[in-house]
Amino acid sequence: MIILMILLMLMMMMLLIIIIIITIIKQEVMQSQPIQIRRGIFQGYSLSPLLFCIALIPLTNELNRADCGYQVHGTERKISHLLYMNDLKLLSRNENDLKNEIKIVQTISKDINMNFGLEECASICLKRVSV
């Protein structure tokens, strides 16, 4: 796991160096007005989806560490969330676990300065009953 994290960090550093080199080359041809970027990832770069996914690794790790989610039958594995790009589904056994997961998402999103639009989200609680 540590080796994977080191490889990811090295890959990110190489990507940033490539972006800087491309920017320097482009500056020799034409120079634009300074663009102040305060947050986010450039849209349109081929590496943007990868960088976006890498930025969300801490969120996935924290949600996995929380003892929330559904137990996969026959295993010790729990599923607490489904994440695909900017689409996040939180899964929990009860309302308290869901509140805990939402708190984790709020904390991580604040830490990485990313707005997940939690105020626009909806929740549903399904309970198994006997008929």
PDB file of N, CA and C in Angstrom, residues 21-106:
ATOM      1  N   ILE A  21       6.137  22.232 -18.033  1.00  0.00           N
ATOM      2  CA  ILE A  21       6.938  22.305 -19.266  1.00  0.00           C
ATOM      3  C   ILE A  21       6.065  22.741 -20.434  1.00  0.00           C
ATOM      4  N   ILE A  22       4.874  22.163 -20.555  1.00  0.00           N
ATOM      5  CA  ILE A  22       3.964  22.546 -21.637  1.00  0.00           C
ATOM      6  C   ILE A  22       3.605  24.022 -21.514  1.00  0.00           C
ATOM      7  N   THR A  23       3.374  24.479 -20.297  1.00  0.00           N
ATOM      8  CA  THR A  23       3.037  25.882 -20.074  1.00  0.00           C
ATOM      9  C   THR A  23       4.197  26.783 -20.483  1.00  0.00           C
ATOM     10  N   ILE A  24       5.412  26.400 -20.136  1.00  0.00           N
ATOM     11  CA  ILE A  24       6.590  27.201 -20.504  1.00  0.00           C
ATOM     12  C   ILE A  24       6.743  27.258 -22.018  1.00  0.00           C
ATOM     13  N   ILE A  25       6.550  26.108 -22.680  1.00  0.00           N
ATOM     14  CA  ILE A  25       6.653  26.084 -24.146  1.00  0.00           C
ATOM     15  C   ILE A  25       5.592  26.988 -24.754  1.00  0.00           C
ATOM     16  N   LYS A  26       4.376  26.926 -24.241  1.00  0.00           N
ATOM     17  CA  LYS A  26       3.302  27.760 -24.769  1.00  0.00           C
ATOM     18  C   LYS A  26       3.569  29.238 -24.510  1.00  0.00           C
ATOM     19  N   GLN A  27       4.223  29.573 -23.421  1.00  0.00           N
ATOM     20  CA  GLN A  27       4.495  30.970 -23.110  1.00  0.00           C
ATOM     21  C   GLN A  27       5.453  31.580 -24.113  1.00  0.00           C
ATOM     22  N   GLU A  28       6.341  30.791 -24.700  1.00  0.00           N
ATOM     23  CA  GLU A  28       7.256  31.322 -25.702  1.00  0.00           C
ATOM     24  C   GLU A  28       6.501  31.700 -26.983  1.00  0.00           C
ATOM     25  N   VAL A  29       5.433  31.006 -27.275  1.00  0.00           N
ATOM     26  CA  VAL A  29       4.665  31.268 -28.487  1.00  0.00           C
ATOM     27  C   VAL A  29       3.726  32.439 -28.260  1.00  0.00           C
ATOM     28  N   MET A  30       2.971  32.415 -27.164  1.00  0.00           N
ATOM     29  CA  MET A  30       2.005  33.460 -26.880  1.00  0.00           C
ATOM     30  C   MET A  30       1.796  33.526 -25.373  1.00  0.00           C
ATOM     31  N   GLN A  31       1.782  34.717 -24.839  1.00  0.00           N
ATOM     32  CA  GLN A  31       1.597  34.861 -23.409  1.00  0.00           C
ATOM     33  C   GLN A  31       0.257  35.523 -23.138  1.00  0.00           C
ATOM     34  N   SER A  32      -0.516  34.900 -22.274  1.00  0.00           N
ATOM     35  CA  SER A  32      -1.823  35.446 -21.923  1.00  0.00           C
ATOM     36  C   SER A  32      -1.713  36.252 -20.637  1.00  0.00           C
ATOM     37  N   GLN A  33      -2.806  36.864 -20.269  1.00  0.00           N
ATOM     38  CA  GLN A  33      -2.877  37.542 -18.984  1.00  0.00           C
ATOM     39  C   GLN A  33      -2.812  36.481 -17.882  1.00  0.00           C
ATOM     40  N   PRO A  34      -2.287  36.814 -16.726  1.00  0.00           N
ATOM     41  CA  PRO A  34      -2.226  35.841 -15.631  1.00  0.00           C
ATOM     42  C   PRO A  34      -3.623  35.332 -15.270  1.00  0.00           C
ATOM     43  N   ILE A  35      -3.712  34.027 -15.042  1.00  0.00           N
ATOM     44  CA  ILE A  35      -4.972  33.405 -14.646  1.00  0.00           C
ATOM     45  C   ILE A  35      -4.810  32.946 -13.207  1.00  0.00           C
ATOM     46  N   GLN A  36      -5.633  33.490 -12.344  1.00  0.00           N
ATOM     47  CA  GLN A  36      -5.548  33.108 -10.938  1.00  0.00           C
ATOM     48  C   GLN A  36      -6.473  31.922 -10.699  1.00  0.00           C
ATOM     49  N   ILE A  37      -5.875  30.815 -10.322  1.00  0.00           N
ATOM     50  CA  ILE A  37      -6.638  29.605 -10.030  1.00  0.00           C
ATOM     51  C   ILE A  37      -6.586  29.399  -8.530  1.00  0.00           C
ATOM     52  N   ARG A  38      -7.744  29.424  -7.926  1.00  0.00           N
ATOM     53  CA  ARG A  38      -7.793  29.274  -6.478  1.00  0.00           C
ATOM     54  C   ARG A  38      -8.134  27.853  -6.059  1.00  0.00           C
ATOM     55  N   ARG A  39      -8.821  27.128  -6.931  1.00  0.00           N
ATOM     56  CA  ARG A  39      -9.163  25.748  -6.610  1.00  0.00           C
ATOM     57  C   ARG A  39      -9.628  25.060  -7.879  1.00  0.00           C
ATOM     58  N   GLY A  40      -9.716  23.729  -7.820  1.00  0.00           N
ATOM     59  CA  GLY A  40     -10.230  22.963  -8.943  1.00  0.00           C
ATOM     60  C   GLY A  40      -9.144  22.382  -9.822  1.00  0.00           C
ATOM     61  N   ILE A  41      -9.586  21.661 -10.812  1.00  0.00           N
ATOM     62  CA  ILE A  41      -8.708  21.002 -11.767  1.00  0.00           C
ATOM     63  C   ILE A  41      -9.112  21.494 -13.145  1.00  0.00           C
ATOM     64  N   PHE A  42      -8.119  21.787 -13.990  1.00  0.00           N
ATOM     65  CA  PHE A  42      -8.418  22.251 -15.337  1.00  0.00           C
ATOM     66  C   PHE A  42      -9.291  21.248 -16.070  1.00  0.00           C
ATOM     67  N   GLN A  43     -10.347  21.727 -16.669  1.00  0.00           N
ATOM     68  CA  GLN A  43     -11.165  20.856 -17.509  1.00  0.00           C
ATOM     69  C   GLN A  43     -10.587  20.891 -18.912  1.00  0.00           C
ATOM     70  N   GLY A  44     -10.573  19.757 -19.550  1.00  0.00           N
ATOM     71  CA  GLY A  44     -10.061  19.685 -20.903  1.00  0.00           C
ATOM     72  C   GLY A  44      -8.701  19.020 -20.999  1.00  0.00           C
ATOM     73  N   TYR A  45      -7.929  19.017 -19.922  1.00  0.00           N
ATOM     74  CA  TYR A  45      -6.662  18.295 -19.939  1.00  0.00           C
ATOM     75  C   TYR A  45      -6.951  16.805 -19.860  1.00  0.00           C
ATOM     76  N   SER A  46      -6.183  16.023 -20.577  1.00  0.00           N
ATOM     77  CA  SER A  46      -6.422  14.579 -20.569  1.00  0.00           C
ATOM     78  C   SER A  46      -6.138  13.964 -19.199  1.00  0.00           C
ATOM     79  N   LEU A  47      -5.347  14.622 -18.385  1.00  0.00           N
ATOM     80  CA  LEU A  47      -5.012  14.080 -17.064  1.00  0.00           C
ATOM     81  C   LEU A  47      -5.977  14.540 -15.979  1.00  0.00           C
ATOM     82  N   SER A  48      -6.880  15.453 -16.290  1.00  0.00           N
ATOM     83  CA  SER A  48      -7.797  15.986 -15.283  1.00  0.00           C
ATOM     84  C   SER A  48      -8.632  14.918 -14.592  1.00  0.00           C
ATOM     85  N   PRO A  49      -9.222  13.955 -15.315  1.00  0.00           N
ATOM     86  CA  PRO A  49      -9.995  12.921 -14.608  1.00  0.00           C
ATOM     87  C   PRO A  49      -9.156  12.122 -13.616  1.00  0.00           C
ATOM     88  N   LEU A  50      -7.925  11.806 -13.999  1.00  0.00           N
ATOM     89  CA  LEU A  50      -7.046  11.063 -13.097  1.00  0.00           C
ATOM     90  C   LEU A  50      -6.717  11.892 -11.863  1.00  0.00           C
ATOM     91  N   LEU A  51      -6.379  13.160 -12.060  1.00  0.00           N
ATOM     92  CA  LEU A  51      -6.071  14.026 -10.921  1.00  0.00           C
ATOM     93  C   LEU A  51      -7.284  14.187 -10.011  1.00  0.00           C
ATOM     94  N   PHE A  52      -8.471  14.279 -10.607  1.00  0.00           N
ATOM     95  CA  PHE A  52      -9.699  14.398  -9.822  1.00  0.00           C
ATOM     96  C   PHE A  52      -9.889  13.157  -8.958  1.00  0.00           C
ATOM     97  N   CYS A  53      -9.708  11.977  -9.544  1.00  0.00           N
ATOM     98  CA  CYS A  53      -9.860  10.727  -8.789  1.00  0.00           C
ATOM     99  C   CYS A  53      -8.817  10.624  -7.677  1.00  0.00           C
ATOM    100  N   ILE A  54      -7.601  11.041  -7.964  1.00  0.00           N
ATOM    101  CA  ILE A  54      -6.539  11.009  -6.945  1.00  0.00           C
ATOM    102  C   ILE A  54      -6.891  11.936  -5.788  1.00  0.00           C
ATOM    103  N   ALA A  55      -7.494  13.089  -6.100  1.00  0.00           N
ATOM    104  CA  ALA A  55      -7.871  14.037  -5.050  1.00  0.00           C
ATOM    105  C   ALA A  55      -8.939  13.467  -4.130  1.00  0.00           C
ATOM    106  N   LEU A  56      -9.729  12.508  -4.609  1.00  0.00           N
ATOM    107  CA  LEU A  56     -10.796  11.932  -3.799  1.00  0.00           C
ATOM    108  C   LEU A  56     -10.383  10.669  -3.042  1.00  0.00           C
ATOM    109  N   ILE A  57      -9.142  10.239  -3.182  1.00  0.00           N
ATOM    110  CA  ILE A  57      -8.666   9.057  -2.449  1.00  0.00           C
ATOM    111  C   ILE A  57      -8.805   9.237  -0.935  1.00  0.00           C
ATOM    112  N   PRO A  58      -8.456  10.403  -0.364  1.00  0.00           N
ATOM    113  CA  PRO A  58      -8.638  10.551   1.092  1.00  0.00           C
ATOM    114  C   PRO A  58     -10.093  10.382   1.533  1.00  0.00           C
ATOM    115  N   LEU A  59     -11.029  10.836   0.726  1.00  0.00           N
ATOM    116  CA  LEU A  59     -12.446  10.670   1.059  1.00  0.00           C
ATOM    117  C   LEU A  59     -12.811   9.190   1.102  1.00  0.00           C
ATOM    118  N   THR A  60     -12.409   8.449   0.092  1.00  0.00           N
ATOM    119  CA  THR A  60     -12.686   7.012   0.050  1.00  0.00           C
ATOM    120  C   THR A  60     -12.051   6.300   1.241  1.00  0.00           C
ATOM    121  N   ASN A  61     -10.811   6.662   1.560  1.00  0.00           N
ATOM    122  CA  ASN A  61     -10.129   6.026   2.696  1.00  0.00           C
ATOM    123  C   ASN A  61     -10.873   6.282   4.006  1.00  0.00           C
ATOM    124  N   GLU A  62     -11.293   7.516   4.231  1.00  0.00           N
ATOM    125  CA  GLU A  62     -11.996   7.843   5.480  1.00  0.00           C
ATOM    126  C   GLU A  62     -13.354   7.152   5.559  1.00  0.00           C
ATOM    127  N   LEU A  63     -14.079   7.101   4.449  1.00  0.00           N
ATOM    128  CA  LEU A  63     -15.367   6.408   4.451  1.00  0.00           C
ATOM    129  C   LEU A  63     -15.179   4.907   4.682  1.00  0.00           C
ATOM    130  N   ASN A  64     -14.112   4.339   4.164  1.00  0.00           N
ATOM    131  CA  ASN A  64     -13.831   2.913   4.394  1.00  0.00           C
ATOM    132  C   ASN A  64     -13.454   2.654   5.848  1.00  0.00           C
ATOM    133  N   ARG A  65     -12.763   3.606   6.483  1.00  0.00           N
ATOM    134  CA  ARG A  65     -12.354   3.433   7.888  1.00  0.00           C
ATOM    135  C   ARG A  65     -13.538   3.516   8.850  1.00  0.00           C
ATOM    136  N   ALA A  66     -14.543   4.301   8.486  1.00  0.00           N
ATOM    137  CA  ALA A  66     -15.718   4.423   9.354  1.00  0.00           C
ATOM    138  C   ALA A  66     -16.443   3.081   9.368  1.00  0.00           C
ATOM    139  N   ASP A  67     -16.985   2.734  10.496  1.00  0.00           N
ATOM    140  CA  ASP A  67     -17.666   1.440  10.601  1.00  0.00           C
ATOM    141  C   ASP A  67     -19.124   1.590  10.172  1.00  0.00           C
ATOM    142  N   CYS A  68     -19.311   2.012   8.929  1.00  0.00           N
ATOM    143  CA  CYS A  68     -20.646   2.234   8.376  1.00  0.00           C
ATOM    144  C   CYS A  68     -20.813   1.381   7.134  1.00  0.00           C
ATOM    145  N   GLY A  69     -22.022   1.329   6.637  1.00  0.00           N
ATOM    146  CA  GLY A  69     -22.258   0.618   5.390  1.00  0.00           C
ATOM    147  C   GLY A  69     -22.917  -0.728   5.603  1.00  0.00           C
ATOM    148  N   TYR A  70     -23.049  -1.442   4.514  1.00  0.00           N
ATOM    149  CA  TYR A  70     -23.688  -2.754   4.518  1.00  0.00           C
ATOM    150  C   TYR A  70     -22.637  -3.845   4.450  1.00  0.00           C
ATOM    151  N   GLN A  71     -22.856  -4.874   5.240  1.00  0.00           N
ATOM    152  CA  GLN A  71     -21.972  -6.033   5.246  1.00  0.00           C
ATOM    153  C   GLN A  71     -22.249  -6.871   3.995  1.00  0.00           C
ATOM    154  N   VAL A  72     -21.208  -7.199   3.263  1.00  0.00           N
ATOM    155  CA  VAL A  72     -21.352  -8.077   2.103  1.00  0.00           C
ATOM    156  C   VAL A  72     -21.512  -9.502   2.619  1.00  0.00           C
ATOM    157  N   HIS A  73     -22.591 -10.150   2.203  1.00  0.00           N
ATOM    158  CA  HIS A  73     -22.916 -11.485   2.704  1.00  0.00           C
ATOM    159  C   HIS A  73     -21.751 -12.467   2.492  1.00  0.00           C
ATOM    160  N   GLY A  74     -21.378 -13.134   3.561  1.00  0.00           N
ATOM    161  CA  GLY A  74     -20.339 -14.155   3.474  1.00  0.00           C
ATOM    162  C   GLY A  74     -18.920 -13.606   3.539  1.00  0.00           C
ATOM    163  N   THR A  75     -18.766 -12.297   3.757  1.00  0.00           N
ATOM    164  CA  THR A  75     -17.432 -11.702   3.845  1.00  0.00           C
ATOM    165  C   THR A  75     -17.376 -10.753   5.033  1.00  0.00           C
ATOM    166  N   GLU A  76     -16.193 -10.233   5.287  1.00  0.00           N
ATOM    167  CA  GLU A  76     -16.023  -9.229   6.332  1.00  0.00           C
ATOM    168  C   GLU A  76     -16.065  -7.818   5.745  1.00  0.00           C
ATOM    169  N   ARG A  77     -16.260  -7.726   4.457  1.00  0.00           N
ATOM    170  CA  ARG A  77     -16.221  -6.452   3.723  1.00  0.00           C
ATOM    171  C   ARG A  77     -17.530  -5.681   3.882  1.00  0.00           C
ATOM    172  N   LYS A  78     -17.409  -4.369   4.080  1.00  0.00           N
ATOM    173  CA  LYS A  78     -18.575  -3.499   4.131  1.00  0.00           C
ATOM    174  C   LYS A  78     -18.518  -2.528   2.959  1.00  0.00           C
ATOM    175  N   ILE A  79     -19.673  -2.221   2.417  1.00  0.00           N
ATOM    176  CA  ILE A  79     -19.764  -1.223   1.361  1.00  0.00           C
ATOM    177  C   ILE A  79     -20.429   0.008   1.957  1.00  0.00           C
ATOM    178  N   SER A  80     -19.671   1.100   2.035  1.00  0.00           N
ATOM    179  CA  SER A  80     -20.200   2.325   2.641  1.00  0.00           C
ATOM    180  C   SER A  80     -20.503   3.400   1.609  1.00  0.00           C
ATOM    181  N   HIS A  81     -19.951   3.241   0.410  1.00  0.00           N
ATOM    182  CA  HIS A  81     -20.188   4.267  -0.606  1.00  0.00           C
ATOM    183  C   HIS A  81     -19.872   3.730  -2.000  1.00  0.00           C
ATOM    184  N   LEU A  82     -20.462   4.397  -2.966  1.00  0.00           N
ATOM    185  CA  LEU A  82     -20.174   4.140  -4.369  1.00  0.00           C
ATOM    186  C   LEU A  82     -19.735   5.472  -4.957  1.00  0.00           C
ATOM    187  N   LEU A  83     -18.563   5.503  -5.573  1.00  0.00           N
ATOM    188  CA  LEU A  83     -18.006   6.753  -6.088  1.00  0.00           C
ATOM    189  C   LEU A  83     -17.567   6.549  -7.523  1.00  0.00           C
ATOM    190  N   TYR A  84     -18.125   7.367  -8.406  1.00  0.00           N
ATOM    191  CA  TYR A  84     -17.684   7.375  -9.793  1.00  0.00           C
ATOM    192  C   TYR A  84     -17.554   8.834 -10.205  1.00  0.00           C
ATOM    193  N   MET A  85     -16.314   9.261 -10.411  1.00  0.00           N
ATOM    194  CA  MET A  85     -16.004  10.654 -10.741  1.00  0.00           C
ATOM    195  C   MET A  85     -16.648  11.575  -9.703  1.00  0.00           C
ATOM    196  N   ASN A  86     -17.582  12.431 -10.092  1.00  0.00           N
ATOM    197  CA  ASN A  86     -18.160  13.363  -9.122  1.00  0.00           C
ATOM    198  C   ASN A  86     -19.532  12.908  -8.626  1.00  0.00           C
ATOM    199  N   ASP A  87     -19.838  11.635  -8.776  1.00  0.00           N
ATOM    200  CA  ASP A  87     -21.105  11.084  -8.329  1.00  0.00           C
ATOM    201  C   ASP A  87     -20.847  10.184  -7.127  1.00  0.00           C
ATOM    202  N   LEU A  88     -21.348  10.575  -5.969  1.00  0.00           N
ATOM    203  CA  LEU A  88     -21.103   9.853  -4.727  1.00  0.00           C
ATOM    204  C   LEU A  88     -22.425   9.388  -4.130  1.00  0.00           C
ATOM    205  N   LYS A  89     -22.512   8.101  -3.834  1.00  0.00           N
ATOM    206  CA  LYS A  89     -23.668   7.519  -3.154  1.00  0.00           C
ATOM    207  C   LYS A  89     -23.189   6.982  -1.814  1.00  0.00           C
ATOM    208  N   LEU A  90     -23.809   7.428  -0.735  1.00  0.00           N
ATOM    209  CA  LEU A  90     -23.481   6.935   0.592  1.00  0.00           C
ATOM    210  C   LEU A  90     -24.479   5.861   0.982  1.00  0.00           C
ATOM    211  N   LEU A  91     -23.975   4.758   1.503  1.00  0.00           N
ATOM    212  CA  LEU A  91     -24.813   3.632   1.914  1.00  0.00           C
ATOM    213  C   LEU A  91     -24.616   3.408   3.403  1.00  0.00           C
ATOM    214  N   SER A  92     -25.724   3.264   4.139  1.00  0.00           N
ATOM    215  CA  SER A  92     -25.590   3.032   5.571  1.00  0.00           C
ATOM    216  C   SER A  92     -26.725   2.162   6.075  1.00  0.00           C
ATOM    217  N   ARG A  93     -26.501   1.578   7.246  1.00  0.00           N
ATOM    218  CA  ARG A  93     -27.500   0.689   7.853  1.00  0.00           C
ATOM    219  C   ARG A  93     -28.622   1.465   8.524  1.00  0.00           C
ATOM    220  N   ASN A  94     -28.304   2.676   8.987  1.00  0.00           N
ATOM    221  CA  ASN A  94     -29.304   3.462   9.709  1.00  0.00           C
ATOM    222  C   ASN A  94     -28.997   4.954   9.550  1.00  0.00           C
ATOM    223  N   GLU A  95     -29.879   5.752  10.101  1.00  0.00           N
ATOM    224  CA  GLU A  95     -29.765   7.201   9.941  1.00  0.00           C
ATOM    225  C   GLU A  95     -28.528   7.765  10.649  1.00  0.00           C
ATOM    226  N   ASN A  96     -28.163   7.201  11.791  1.00  0.00           N
ATOM    227  CA  ASN A  96     -26.977   7.689  12.507  1.00  0.00           C
ATOM    228  C   ASN A  96     -25.704   7.448  11.696  1.00  0.00           C
ATOM    229  N   ASP A  97     -25.587   6.266  11.080  1.00  0.00           N
ATOM    230  CA  ASP A  97     -24.432   5.982  10.231  1.00  0.00           C
ATOM    231  C   ASP A  97     -24.381   6.932   9.039  1.00  0.00           C
ATOM    232  N   LEU A  98     -25.548   7.224   8.465  1.00  0.00           N
ATOM    233  CA  LEU A  98     -25.600   8.147   7.329  1.00  0.00           C
ATOM    234  C   LEU A  98     -25.133   9.540   7.752  1.00  0.00           C
ATOM    235  N   LYS A  99     -25.566   9.983   8.922  1.00  0.00           N
ATOM    236  CA  LYS A  99     -25.124  11.295   9.422  1.00  0.00           C
ATOM    237  C   LYS A  99     -23.612  11.305   9.626  1.00  0.00           C
ATOM    238  N   ASN A 100     -23.064  10.201  10.121  1.00  0.00           N
ATOM    239  CA  ASN A 100     -21.624  10.085  10.314  1.00  0.00           C
ATOM    240  C   ASN A 100     -20.891  10.169   8.972  1.00  0.00           C
ATOM    241  N   GLU A 101     -21.411   9.470   7.956  1.00  0.00           N
ATOM    242  CA  GLU A 101     -20.795   9.512   6.626  1.00  0.00           C
ATOM    243  C   GLU A 101     -20.877  10.916   6.020  1.00  0.00           C
ATOM    244  N   ILE A 102     -22.010  11.578   6.197  1.00  0.00           N
ATOM    245  CA  ILE A 102     -22.160  12.946   5.683  1.00  0.00           C
ATOM    246  C   ILE A 102     -21.170  13.874   6.367  1.00  0.00           C
ATOM    247  N   LYS A 103     -20.964  13.690   7.666  1.00  0.00           N
ATOM    248  CA  LYS A 103     -19.988  14.506   8.399  1.00  0.00           C
ATOM    249  C   LYS A 103     -18.579  14.287   7.849  1.00  0.00           C
ATOM    250  N   ILE A 104     -18.240  13.041   7.518  1.00  0.00           N
ATOM    251  CA  ILE A 104     -16.933  12.735   6.919  1.00  0.00           C
ATOM    252  C   ILE A 104     -16.790  13.442   5.582  1.00  0.00           C
ATOM    253  N   VAL A 105     -17.829  13.379   4.759  1.00  0.00           N
ATOM    254  CA  VAL A 105     -17.789  14.040   3.450  1.00  0.00           C
ATOM    255  C   VAL A 105     -17.628  15.550   3.626  1.00  0.00           C
ATOM    256  N   GLN A 106     -18.355  16.135   4.577  1.00  0.00           N
ATOM    257  CA  GLN A 106     -18.234  17.572   4.822  1.00  0.00           C
ATOM    258  C   GLN A 106     -16.820  17.944   5.255  1.00  0.00           C
TER     259      GLN A 106
END
